């Protein structure tokens, strides 16, 4: 059980909670509470000494992160009585209310789960992420709304944004991609990159009615380590380099930076991959982005399209 996936809304309910749910169903009363008590003391014990354990929480462990982990525990305990998707939806709704209080109503409609997950993934920059989502091209909004609402469970759907289909995708390091974007321009580019990752994943793993209960991991560790403005352009000194999703197994793919030689080798070997689409290549003249290499910062991002009305009509904005 990966507690971090739940706290950051990183994964679909199936990959995140199905095993934990199965164990909880046969557990004795109090076992779940004891598990989390053990988790807390085990984390403190990682310091090696009583003083080191105290320092782990006071100095080394960000208080906001620790608070988020502790705050999530009561929702996980409800797995004893509720389905995985219900637990996740309840948690997402509660996190939204806690982050925005009365400033932003709880989302409704097709984009609701995607917007709540993006807010939780972004953590302290959640308002920037939600505002950037409303500026995405309509196709990207629709794509994220559908892909992020898949549960990875054959018999479960989110009530607020029900979606049929699979496999679902777990974008590993998705939260890290968003959390270092502290301005609207970078966040917009990061969300476009996230949409490109989902789009590439769907090309390599097409929807299949028999895969509704399946989850595929898409690992984007290389993207989280670079400036957001570099995502659409790969390496400035090598125009032949491209970001691509590479299929490594039936349940795992990863983003890699490929040069011309790597692409040729993969073609010879018959490896499956899909180059990540940038907004300008995928939408053509409908999208224009101006980037400055100075200090590796985005100077202006000018989307030439209007807000996606499909979500606006269904959600209280």
Short mmCIF file of C-alpha atoms in Angstrom, two decimals:
data_model
loop_
_atom_site.label_atom_id
_atom_site.label_comp_id
_atom_site.label_asym_id
_atom_site.label_seq_id
_atom_site.Cartn_x
_atom_site.Cartn_y
_atom_site.Cartn_z
CA UNK A 1 0.00 0.00 0.00
CA UNK A 2 1.47 3.31 -1.13
CA UNK A 3 0.07 5.93 1.23
CA UNK A 4 1.62 8.74 -0.80
CA UNK A 5 -0.41 7.79 -3.87
CA UNK A 6 -3.60 8.29 -1.88
CA UNK A 7 -2.56 11.53 -0.18
CA UNK A 8 -1.56 13.11 -3.52
CA UNK A 9 -4.34 11.54 -5.64
CA UNK A 10 -1.59 10.09 -7.81
CA UNK A 11 -3.23 6.81 -8.78
CA UNK A 12 -6.64 5.38 -9.72
CA UNK A 13 -8.53 3.65 -6.88
CA UNK A 14 -7.84 0.17 -8.25
CA UNK A 15 -4.05 0.33 -8.19
CA UNK A 16 -4.09 2.32 -4.98
CA UNK A 17 -6.58 0.58 -2.70
CA UNK A 18 -7.75 -2.79 -4.06
CA UNK A 19 -5.13 -4.84 -2.20
CA UNK A 20 -5.57 -2.82 0.98
CA UNK A 21 -9.34 -3.25 0.71
CA UNK A 22 -8.97 -7.00 0.38
CA UNK A 23 -6.82 -7.17 3.51
CA UNK A 24 -9.12 -4.86 5.46
CA UNK A 25 -12.13 -7.06 4.69
CA UNK A 26 -10.56 -9.91 6.65
CA UNK A 27 -8.94 -7.80 9.39
CA UNK A 28 -9.99 -7.62 13.02
CA UNK A 29 -11.45 -4.44 14.56
CA UNK A 30 -8.65 -2.03 15.32
CA UNK A 31 -6.18 -3.57 12.86
CA UNK A 32 -6.30 -0.59 10.51
CA UNK A 33 -5.77 1.88 13.35
CA UNK A 34 -2.85 -0.19 14.60
CA UNK A 35 -1.38 -0.30 11.08
CA UNK A 36 -1.26 3.49 10.88
CA UNK A 37 0.05 3.79 14.44
CA UNK A 38 2.84 1.39 13.44
CA UNK A 39 3.47 3.43 10.26
CA UNK A 40 3.88 6.60 12.31
CA UNK A 41 6.26 5.06 14.86
CA UNK A 42 8.19 3.26 12.14
CA UNK A 43 8.74 6.55 10.34
CA UNK A 44 9.99 8.15 13.54
CA UNK A 45 12.20 5.14 14.19
CA UNK A 46 13.93 5.67 10.85
CA UNK A 47 16.06 8.24 12.71
CA UNK A 48 17.85 5.47 14.58
CA UNK A 49 17.61 7.00 18.07
CA UNK A 50 14.77 8.54 20.10
CA UNK A 51 16.23 11.98 19.50
CA UNK A 52 16.74 11.21 15.82
CA UNK A 53 13.14 10.05 15.55
CA UNK A 54 11.91 13.30 17.03
CA UNK A 55 14.10 15.25 14.64
CA UNK A 56 12.59 13.32 11.74
CA UNK A 57 9.22 14.93 12.36
CA UNK A 58 10.38 18.31 13.67
CA UNK A 59 13.17 19.08 11.20
CA UNK A 60 13.34 16.65 8.30
CA UNK A 61 9.67 15.98 7.58
CA UNK A 62 7.72 18.99 6.20
CA UNK A 63 4.83 19.70 8.53
CA UNK A 64 2.41 20.19 5.66
CA UNK A 65 3.25 16.75 4.29
CA UNK A 66 2.94 15.06 7.68
CA UNK A 67 -0.37 16.82 8.29
CA UNK A 68 -1.69 15.65 4.92
CA UNK A 69 -0.78 12.04 5.71
CA UNK A 70 -2.42 12.17 9.14
CA UNK A 71 -5.45 13.99 7.75
CA UNK A 72 -6.07 11.20 5.22
CA UNK A 73 -6.12 8.30 7.70
CA UNK A 74 -9.81 8.52 8.72
CA UNK A 75 -10.83 8.26 5.06
CA UNK A 76 -8.72 5.14 4.58
CA UNK A 77 -10.30 3.58 7.66
CA UNK A 78 -13.69 3.87 5.91
CA UNK A 79 -12.52 1.16 3.48
CA UNK A 80 -13.91 -1.29 6.01
CA UNK A 81 -17.42 -0.24 4.97
CA UNK A 82 -17.16 1.46 1.57
CA UNK A 83 -15.87 0.71 -1.93
CA UNK A 84 -12.52 2.01 -3.09
CA UNK A 85 -13.87 4.55 -5.57
CA UNK A 86 -16.32 5.92 -2.97
CA UNK A 87 -13.49 6.40 -0.47
CA UNK A 88 -11.35 8.24 -3.02
CA UNK A 89 -14.22 10.46 -4.17
CA UNK A 90 -15.10 11.35 -0.57
CA UNK A 91 -11.45 12.15 0.16
CA UNK A 92 -11.08 14.32 -2.97
CA UNK A 93 -14.21 16.28 -2.12
CA UNK A 94 -13.07 16.84 1.46
CA UNK A 95 -9.59 17.95 0.34
CA UNK A 96 -11.12 20.40 -2.12
CA UNK A 97 -13.28 21.91 0.61
CA UNK A 98 -10.31 22.12 2.99
CA UNK A 99 -8.07 23.79 0.40
CA UNK A 100 -10.52 26.31 -1.00
CA UNK A 101 -13.07 26.68 1.81
CA UNK A 102 -15.91 28.71 0.28
CA UNK A 103 -13.85 30.41 -2.42
CA UNK A 104 -14.43 27.69 -5.03
CA UNK A 105 -17.53 25.45 -5.13
CA UNK A 106 -17.06 21.69 -5.32
CA UNK A 107 -16.73 20.74 -9.02
CA UNK A 108 -19.53 18.91 -10.77
CA UNK A 109 -19.87 17.10 -14.08
CA UNK A 110 -17.46 15.41 -16.45
CA UNK A 111 -14.38 17.36 -15.37
CA UNK A 112 -15.02 17.17 -11.62
CA UNK A 113 -12.71 14.26 -10.73
CA UNK A 114 -9.92 15.58 -12.96
CA UNK A 115 -10.08 19.04 -11.40
CA UNK A 116 -10.12 17.68 -7.84
CA UNK A 117 -7.26 15.27 -8.53
CA UNK A 118 -5.16 18.01 -10.14
CA UNK A 119 -5.78 20.27 -7.14
CA UNK A 120 -4.68 17.58 -4.69
CA UNK A 121 -1.70 16.63 -6.86
CA UNK A 122 -0.56 20.26 -7.02
CA UNK A 123 -0.80 20.71 -3.22
CA UNK A 124 0.26 24.28 -2.31
CA UNK A 125 -0.08 25.53 -5.90
CA UNK A 126 -3.57 24.07 -6.35
CA UNK A 127 -5.21 27.42 -7.27
CA UNK A 128 -2.66 27.90 -10.07
CA UNK A 129 -3.35 24.37 -11.38
CA UNK A 130 -7.12 24.82 -11.41
CA UNK A 131 -6.89 28.18 -13.18
CA UNK A 132 -4.48 26.70 -15.74
CA UNK A 133 -6.85 23.78 -16.37
CA UNK A 134 -9.55 26.23 -17.47
CA UNK A 135 -7.13 27.65 -20.07
CA UNK A 136 -6.27 24.31 -21.66
CA UNK A 137 -7.45 23.51 -25.15
CA UNK A 138 -10.86 21.80 -25.15
CA UNK A 139 -9.32 18.54 -26.38
CA UNK A 140 -6.88 18.44 -23.48
CA UNK A 141 -9.63 19.17 -20.96
CA UNK A 142 -11.77 16.37 -22.36
CA UNK A 143 -8.83 13.98 -22.40
CA UNK A 144 -7.79 14.68 -18.80
CA UNK A 145 -11.42 14.53 -17.66
CA UNK A 146 -11.87 11.07 -19.13
CA UNK A 147 -8.50 9.52 -18.33
CA UNK A 148 -8.31 10.80 -14.74
CA UNK A 149 -11.82 9.53 -13.97
CA UNK A 150 -11.08 5.89 -14.82
CA UNK A 151 -11.05 3.82 -11.63
CA UNK A 152 -9.13 0.71 -12.71
CA UNK A 153 -11.87 -1.36 -11.06
CA UNK A 154 -14.16 -3.50 -13.22
CA UNK A 155 -17.33 -2.90 -11.21
CA UNK A 156 -16.82 0.66 -9.94
CA UNK A 157 -17.25 4.21 -11.27
CA UNK A 158 -16.98 7.63 -9.67
CA UNK A 159 -20.47 8.92 -8.92
CA UNK A 160 -19.66 12.52 -9.83
CA UNK A 161 -17.81 11.72 -13.10
CA UNK A 162 -18.69 8.16 -14.21
CA UNK A 163 -16.50 6.80 -17.00
CA UNK A 164 -16.47 3.41 -18.71
CA UNK A 165 -13.30 1.98 -20.17
CA UNK A 166 -9.78 0.91 -19.50
CA UNK A 167 -7.03 0.32 -18.86
CA UNK A 168 -6.67 3.16 -16.37
CA UNK A 169 -3.34 4.97 -16.08
CA UNK A 170 -1.22 5.66 -13.02
CA UNK A 171 1.04 8.58 -13.98
CA UNK A 172 3.92 8.01 -11.61
CA UNK A 173 5.49 11.32 -10.48
CA UNK A 174 2.54 13.28 -11.84
CA UNK A 175 2.27 15.31 -8.60
CA UNK A 176 5.98 16.17 -8.70
CA UNK A 177 5.54 17.52 -12.22
CA UNK A 178 2.97 20.04 -10.99
CA UNK A 179 4.24 20.95 -7.53
CA UNK A 180 7.30 22.91 -8.67
CA UNK A 181 5.25 25.08 -11.07
CA UNK A 182 4.74 28.26 -9.08
CA UNK A 183 3.49 30.48 -11.90
CA UNK A 184 0.58 30.20 -14.39
CA UNK A 185 2.78 29.88 -17.49
CA UNK A 186 4.78 26.95 -16.18
CA UNK A 187 1.65 25.26 -14.84
CA UNK A 188 -0.11 25.54 -18.20
CA UNK A 189 2.84 23.91 -19.96
CA UNK A 190 3.02 21.17 -17.30
CA UNK A 191 -0.69 20.36 -17.75
CA UNK A 192 -0.21 20.24 -21.51
CA UNK A 193 2.66 17.83 -20.90
CA UNK A 194 0.49 15.72 -18.62
CA UNK A 195 -2.20 15.57 -21.31
CA UNK A 196 0.46 14.52 -23.84
CA UNK A 197 1.53 11.70 -21.50
CA UNK A 198 -2.04 10.40 -21.22
CA UNK A 199 -2.50 10.73 -24.99
CA UNK A 200 0.67 8.74 -25.68
CA UNK A 201 -0.35 6.12 -23.14
CA UNK A 202 -3.71 5.67 -24.86
CA UNK A 203 -2.00 5.25 -28.22
CA UNK A 204 0.14 2.45 -26.80
CA UNK A 205 -2.66 0.93 -24.70
CA UNK A 206 -5.92 1.44 -26.64
CA UNK A 207 -9.19 1.27 -24.75
CA UNK A 208 -10.52 -2.25 -24.36
CA UNK A 209 -13.83 -3.23 -22.69
CA UNK A 210 -12.07 -6.20 -21.10
CA UNK A 211 -9.47 -3.91 -19.47
CA UNK A 212 -11.84 -1.84 -17.33
CA UNK A 213 -10.30 -3.36 -14.19
CA UNK A 214 -6.68 -2.98 -15.34
CA UNK A 215 -4.18 -0.24 -14.47
CA UNK A 216 -1.03 0.59 -16.47
CA UNK A 217 1.80 2.62 -14.92
CA UNK A 218 3.21 5.52 -16.94
CA UNK A 219 6.42 6.71 -15.28
CA UNK A 220 7.47 10.32 -15.99
CA UNK A 221 10.44 10.69 -13.64
CA UNK A 222 12.57 12.39 -16.30
CA UNK A 223 9.99 15.15 -16.85
CA UNK A 224 9.75 16.09 -13.19
CA UNK A 225 13.44 16.97 -13.03
CA UNK A 226 13.42 19.70 -15.70
CA UNK A 227 11.98 23.19 -16.04
CA UNK A 228 8.40 23.11 -17.29
CA UNK A 229 9.27 25.36 -20.23
CA UNK A 230 11.62 22.67 -21.58
CA UNK A 231 8.95 19.96 -21.79
CA UNK A 232 7.72 20.85 -25.30
CA UNK A 233 11.21 21.33 -26.71
CA UNK A 234 13.36 18.49 -25.31
CA UNK A 235 17.00 19.57 -25.83
CA UNK A 236 17.66 22.96 -27.36
CA UNK A 237 21.11 21.89 -28.60
CA UNK A 238 19.75 18.80 -30.39
CA UNK A 239 16.56 19.43 -32.38
CA UNK A 240 16.36 15.73 -33.20
CA UNK A 241 15.74 14.83 -29.55
CA UNK A 242 12.15 14.10 -28.61
CA UNK A 243 10.26 13.09 -25.50
CA UNK A 244 8.55 9.75 -26.05
CA UNK A 245 6.47 7.27 -24.09
CA UNK A 246 8.14 3.87 -24.42
CA UNK A 247 6.19 0.69 -23.76
CA UNK A 248 8.36 -1.61 -21.63
CA UNK A 249 5.81 -4.29 -20.74
CA UNK A 250 2.07 -4.95 -20.81
CA UNK A 251 1.62 -2.88 -17.64
CA UNK A 252 4.47 -0.35 -17.66
CA UNK A 253 5.68 2.48 -19.84
CA UNK A 254 8.09 5.35 -19.22
CA UNK A 255 8.94 8.72 -20.72
CA UNK A 256 12.41 8.91 -22.22
CA UNK A 257 14.38 11.52 -24.11
CA UNK A 258 15.26 9.90 -27.44
CA UNK A 259 17.77 11.10 -30.00
CA UNK A 260 17.80 10.08 -33.63
CA UNK A 261 20.01 7.06 -33.03
CA UNK A 262 17.74 5.79 -30.25
CA UNK A 263 14.67 6.15 -32.44
CA UNK A 264 16.32 4.21 -35.26
CA UNK A 265 17.40 1.46 -32.85
CA UNK A 266 13.89 1.14 -31.45
CA UNK A 267 12.46 0.97 -34.96
CA UNK A 268 14.89 -1.82 -35.88
CA UNK A 269 14.04 -3.73 -32.69
CA UNK A 270 10.32 -3.27 -33.19
CA UNK A 271 9.89 -1.48 -29.84
CA UNK A 272 6.63 0.35 -29.21
CA UNK A 273 6.80 4.08 -28.47
CA UNK A 274 4.88 7.29 -29.09
CA UNK A 275 6.39 10.76 -29.30
CA UNK A 276 4.74 13.22 -26.90
CA UNK A 277 2.70 15.78 -28.82
CA UNK A 278 3.43 19.43 -28.12
CA UNK A 279 0.49 21.87 -28.34
CA UNK A 280 1.79 23.48 -31.53
CA UNK A 281 2.22 20.11 -33.29
CA UNK A 282 -1.04 18.60 -32.06
CA UNK A 283 -3.34 21.61 -32.53
CA UNK A 284 -1.50 23.42 -35.31
CA UNK A 285 -2.25 27.11 -35.71
CA UNK A 286 -4.90 27.10 -32.98
CA UNK A 287 -2.21 27.29 -30.31
CA UNK A 288 0.78 29.63 -30.07
CA UNK A 289 3.39 29.57 -27.32
CA UNK A 290 6.32 31.98 -27.00
CA UNK A 291 9.26 30.80 -24.93
CA UNK A 292 12.43 32.56 -23.81
CA UNK A 293 15.60 30.61 -23.07
CA UNK A 294 16.87 33.39 -20.80
CA UNK A 295 17.19 31.98 -17.28
CA UNK A 296 15.12 28.99 -18.45
CA UNK A 297 11.86 30.75 -17.65
CA UNK A 298 8.68 31.14 -19.65
CA UNK A 299 8.16 34.78 -20.58
CA UNK A 300 4.73 34.51 -22.17
CA UNK A 301 2.21 31.85 -23.01
CA UNK A 302 -0.61 33.01 -25.26
CA UNK A 303 -3.28 30.39 -25.89
CA UNK A 304 -5.38 31.34 -28.91
CA UNK A 305 -8.59 29.61 -27.90
CA UNK A 306 -11.51 30.11 -25.58
CA UNK A 307 -12.41 28.35 -22.36
CA UNK A 308 -13.80 24.82 -22.73
CA UNK A 309 -17.55 25.31 -22.46
CA UNK A 310 -18.22 21.58 -22.16
CA UNK A 311 -16.98 21.58 -18.56
CA UNK A 312 -18.16 25.10 -17.81
CA UNK A 313 -21.75 24.18 -18.52
CA UNK A 314 -21.64 21.17 -16.25
CA UNK A 315 -19.70 22.63 -13.34
CA UNK A 316 -20.10 25.55 -11.01
CA UNK A 317 -16.98 27.62 -11.73
#
